[in-house]
C-alpha atoms as one frame of an Amber mdcrd trajectory, in Angstrom:
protein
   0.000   0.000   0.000   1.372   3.028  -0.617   1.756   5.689   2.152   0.572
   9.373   1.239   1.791  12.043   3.447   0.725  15.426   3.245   2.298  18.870
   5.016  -0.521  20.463   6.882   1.616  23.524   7.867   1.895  25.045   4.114
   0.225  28.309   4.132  -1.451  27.664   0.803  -2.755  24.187  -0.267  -1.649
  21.022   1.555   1.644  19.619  -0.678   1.659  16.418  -1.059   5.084  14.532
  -0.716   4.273  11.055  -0.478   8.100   9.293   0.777   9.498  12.773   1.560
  11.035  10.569   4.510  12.752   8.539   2.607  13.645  10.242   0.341  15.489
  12.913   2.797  17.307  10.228   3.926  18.351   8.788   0.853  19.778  12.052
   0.249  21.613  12.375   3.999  23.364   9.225   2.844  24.560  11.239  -0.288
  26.009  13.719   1.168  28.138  11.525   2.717  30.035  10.150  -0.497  30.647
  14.197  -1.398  34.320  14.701  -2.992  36.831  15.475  -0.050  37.615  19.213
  -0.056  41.423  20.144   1.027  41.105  24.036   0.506  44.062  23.671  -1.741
  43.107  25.831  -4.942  45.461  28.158  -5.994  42.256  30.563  -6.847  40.913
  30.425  -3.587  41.398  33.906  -3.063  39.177  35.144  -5.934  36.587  32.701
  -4.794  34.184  35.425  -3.130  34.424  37.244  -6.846  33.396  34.019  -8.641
  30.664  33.136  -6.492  28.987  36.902  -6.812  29.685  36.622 -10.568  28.045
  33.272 -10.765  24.959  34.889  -8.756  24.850  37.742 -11.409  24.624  35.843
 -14.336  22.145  33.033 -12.866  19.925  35.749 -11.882  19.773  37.152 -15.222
  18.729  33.941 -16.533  16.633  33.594 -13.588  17.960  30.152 -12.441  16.118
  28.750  -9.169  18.399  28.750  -6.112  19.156  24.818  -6.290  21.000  25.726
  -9.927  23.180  28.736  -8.105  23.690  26.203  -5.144  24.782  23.466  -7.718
  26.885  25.504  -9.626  28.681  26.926  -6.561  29.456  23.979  -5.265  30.670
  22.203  -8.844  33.112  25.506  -8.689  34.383  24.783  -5.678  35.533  21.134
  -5.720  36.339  21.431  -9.268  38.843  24.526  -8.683  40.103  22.829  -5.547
  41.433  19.643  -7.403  42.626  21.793 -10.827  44.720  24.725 -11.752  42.898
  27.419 -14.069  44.791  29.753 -15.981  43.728  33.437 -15.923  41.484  33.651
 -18.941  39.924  29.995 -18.290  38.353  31.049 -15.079  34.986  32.601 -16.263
  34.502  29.580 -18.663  34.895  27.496 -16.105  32.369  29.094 -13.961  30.060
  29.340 -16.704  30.224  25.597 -17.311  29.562  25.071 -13.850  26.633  26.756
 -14.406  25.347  25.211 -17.416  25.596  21.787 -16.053  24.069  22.760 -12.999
  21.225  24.067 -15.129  21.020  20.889 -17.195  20.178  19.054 -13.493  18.280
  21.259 -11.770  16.281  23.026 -14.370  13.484  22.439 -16.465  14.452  21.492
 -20.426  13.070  24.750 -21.700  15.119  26.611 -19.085  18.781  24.709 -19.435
  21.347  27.137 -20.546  23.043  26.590 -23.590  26.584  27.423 -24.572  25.837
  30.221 -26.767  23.527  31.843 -24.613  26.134  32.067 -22.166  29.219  32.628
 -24.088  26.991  36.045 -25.264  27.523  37.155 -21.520  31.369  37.629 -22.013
  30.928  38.950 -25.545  31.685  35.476 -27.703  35.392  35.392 -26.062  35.105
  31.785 -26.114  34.751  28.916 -28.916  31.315  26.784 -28.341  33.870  23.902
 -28.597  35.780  25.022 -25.310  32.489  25.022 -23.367  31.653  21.008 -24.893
  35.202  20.129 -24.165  35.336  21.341 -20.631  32.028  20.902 -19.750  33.142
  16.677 -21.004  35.904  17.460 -18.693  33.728  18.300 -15.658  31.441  15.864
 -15.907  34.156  13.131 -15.762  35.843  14.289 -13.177  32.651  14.248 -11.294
  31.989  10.561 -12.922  28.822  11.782 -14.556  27.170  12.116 -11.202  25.099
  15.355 -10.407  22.620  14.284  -7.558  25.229  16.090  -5.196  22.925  17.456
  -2.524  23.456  21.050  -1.271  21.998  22.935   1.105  19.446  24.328  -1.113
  17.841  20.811  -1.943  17.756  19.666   2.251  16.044  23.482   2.629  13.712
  23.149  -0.124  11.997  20.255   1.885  12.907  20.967   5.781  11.778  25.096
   5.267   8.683  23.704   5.260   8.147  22.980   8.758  10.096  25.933   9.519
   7.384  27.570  11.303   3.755  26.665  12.218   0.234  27.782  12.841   1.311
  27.676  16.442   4.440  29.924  15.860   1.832  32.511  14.059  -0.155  32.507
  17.118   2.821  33.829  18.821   3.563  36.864  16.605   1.878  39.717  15.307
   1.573  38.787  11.862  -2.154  39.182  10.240  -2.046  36.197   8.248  -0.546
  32.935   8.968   0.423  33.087   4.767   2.367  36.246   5.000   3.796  34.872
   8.176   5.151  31.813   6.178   6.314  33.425   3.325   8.542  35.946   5.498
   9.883  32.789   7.373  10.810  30.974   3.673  12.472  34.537   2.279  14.734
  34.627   5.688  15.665  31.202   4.997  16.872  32.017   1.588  18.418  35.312
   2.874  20.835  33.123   5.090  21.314  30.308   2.541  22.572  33.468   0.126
  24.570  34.199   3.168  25.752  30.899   3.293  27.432  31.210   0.244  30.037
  33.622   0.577  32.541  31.865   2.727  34.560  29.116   1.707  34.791  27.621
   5.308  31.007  26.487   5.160  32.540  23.715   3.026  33.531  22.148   6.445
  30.146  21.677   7.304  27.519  18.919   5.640  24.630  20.514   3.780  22.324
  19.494   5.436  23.489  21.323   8.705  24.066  24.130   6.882  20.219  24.145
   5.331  19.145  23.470   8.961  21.729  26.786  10.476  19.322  28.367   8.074
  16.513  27.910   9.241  17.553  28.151  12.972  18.676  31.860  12.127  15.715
  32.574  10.045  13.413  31.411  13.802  15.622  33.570  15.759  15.218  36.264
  13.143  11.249  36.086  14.009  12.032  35.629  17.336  11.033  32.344  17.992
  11.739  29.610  20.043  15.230  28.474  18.017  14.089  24.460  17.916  11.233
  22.780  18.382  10.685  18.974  18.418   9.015  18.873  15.004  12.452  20.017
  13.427  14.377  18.045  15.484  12.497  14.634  14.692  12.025  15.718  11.081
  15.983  16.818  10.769  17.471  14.764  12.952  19.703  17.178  14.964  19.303
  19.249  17.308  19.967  22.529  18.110  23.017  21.945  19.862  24.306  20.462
  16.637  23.706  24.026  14.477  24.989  26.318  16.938  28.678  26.426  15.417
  27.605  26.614  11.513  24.658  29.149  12.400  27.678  31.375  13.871  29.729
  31.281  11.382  26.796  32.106   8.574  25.836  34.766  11.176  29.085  36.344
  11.006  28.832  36.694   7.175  25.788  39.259   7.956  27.819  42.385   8.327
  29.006  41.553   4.642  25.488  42.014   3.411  25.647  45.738   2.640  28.852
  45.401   0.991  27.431  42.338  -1.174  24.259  44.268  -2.218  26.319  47.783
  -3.039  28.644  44.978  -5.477  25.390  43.361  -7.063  23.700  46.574  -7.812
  26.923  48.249  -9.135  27.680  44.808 -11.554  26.876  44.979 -15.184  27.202
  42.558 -18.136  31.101  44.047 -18.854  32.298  42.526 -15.871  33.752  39.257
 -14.966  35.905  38.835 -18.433  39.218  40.856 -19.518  38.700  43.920 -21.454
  41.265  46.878 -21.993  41.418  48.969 -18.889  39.253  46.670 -16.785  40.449
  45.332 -13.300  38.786  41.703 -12.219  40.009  39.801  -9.238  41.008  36.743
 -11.548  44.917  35.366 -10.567  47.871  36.383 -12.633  49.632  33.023 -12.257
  48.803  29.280 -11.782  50.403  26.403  -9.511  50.548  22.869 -10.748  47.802
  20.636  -9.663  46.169  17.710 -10.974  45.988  19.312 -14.229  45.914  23.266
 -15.578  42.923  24.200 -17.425  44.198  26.066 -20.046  43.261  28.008 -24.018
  43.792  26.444 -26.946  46.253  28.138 -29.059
């Protein structure tokens, strides 16, 4: 027989997510057999730039946050275990982004390699983005269910708050209660991405750091038993991630002032232009280089 579950603490209609248990666990065991990270790129520095130049361009296409979460994370292990010469680095993170599209997105939404080559002005052959993109994909061995914290948050925000949470705020509507508990969430899972030390914590304690923030931020009770039994951990076990996104907070002006002042000339080399990209490589597993 099968079991149908439903979440009664939706604002809108009841969703129904018959084996959302099992399934979340299926996917807690994935994120155990993640790629090791060593913090050893040589780009490491000009991470922060990638990431918000990633965000740029994903918003323009209007990506959902699972793709930007994807593609982040694809950037990360994939610059930690290669070398990437100075004019390779924005086709690499565009890759990353087109294959995270290709997994998270719908068919009609995917990116394609022209489409995004048009964002640096054509500076790259549609061959370099096949042949890297082959690359990628084998180094990852053609595996892209690599959960992040935006796939554990997309099911666990929904018991972020309750009907009996509303009762304990001022809110009119338990709907526009929800919805400002799911946009704090995403606020801190944005936050989330913009240090490269949140890679020593699993995604799903980062998703749940979210939410635990995005409680406090509506001044809550931090965790309640539903959570606990539904995430299995407990607050205890958040404290130290939730910090650390926490401490990314005071960033947030400086991150908006950067997004609002970005424009489709940078990220790529032009006459005149400064970028953050690195003037040298160190030999890794192997240097990502142009073709001549």
């Amino acid at each position: 027989m099968r079991r149908s579950h439903k979440m009664l603490n939706v604002a809108k209609e009841p969703w129904p997510i018959e084996y959302a248990v099992e399934h979340a666990e299926l996917v807690r065991e994935r994120e155990l057999e993640r790629i090791p990270f060593a913090y050893r790129s040589p780009q490491i520095q000009h991470r922060s730039y990638l990431v918000g130049w990633i965000r740029s361009r994903a918003e323009t296409f209007m990506c959902c946050t699972s793709t930007v979460h994807l593609a982040i994370y694809i950037l990360d292990i994939f610059m930690d275990n290669f070398s990437i010469e100075q004019d390779r680095l924005h086709l690499v993170a565009l890759v990353c982004l087109q294959v995270a599209s290709k997994y998270e997105e719908r068919d009609i939404r995917t990116l394609r390699a022209g489409q995004l080559n048009n964002v640096v002005n054509d500076k790259y052959k549609l061959t370099e983005f096949r042949d890297l993109e082959v690359m990628l994909l084998s180094f990852l061995e053609w595996k892209l269910n690599l959960p992040t914290a935006a796939h554990f948050a997309e099911y666990y925000s929904l018991f972020a708050v309750t009907q009996k949470d509303w009762c304990q705020t001022e809110y009119t509507t338990y709907e526009t209660f929800w919805q400002e508990a799911q946009r704090a969430v995403k606020d801190y899972l944005d936050l989330s991405l913009l240090d490269i030390c949140m890679m020593q914590f699993l995604p799903s304690v980062v998703a749940c750091a979210c939410i635990l923030l995005a409680r406090q931020q509506l001044r809550l009770m931090k965790w309640t038993e539903e959570l606990q039994q539904i995430t299995k951990y407990q607050c205890e076990d958040l404290i130290l991630c939730a910090n650390v996104i926490l401490s990314r907070s005071s960033n947030r002006g400086l991150e908006r002032k950067r997004k609002n002042a970005d424009s489709p000339d940078l990220g790529y080399v032009t006459s005149g232009s400064n970028t953050s990209t690195p003037e040298g490589t160190t030999t890794k597993r192997r240097i990502i280089a142009g073709s001549d």
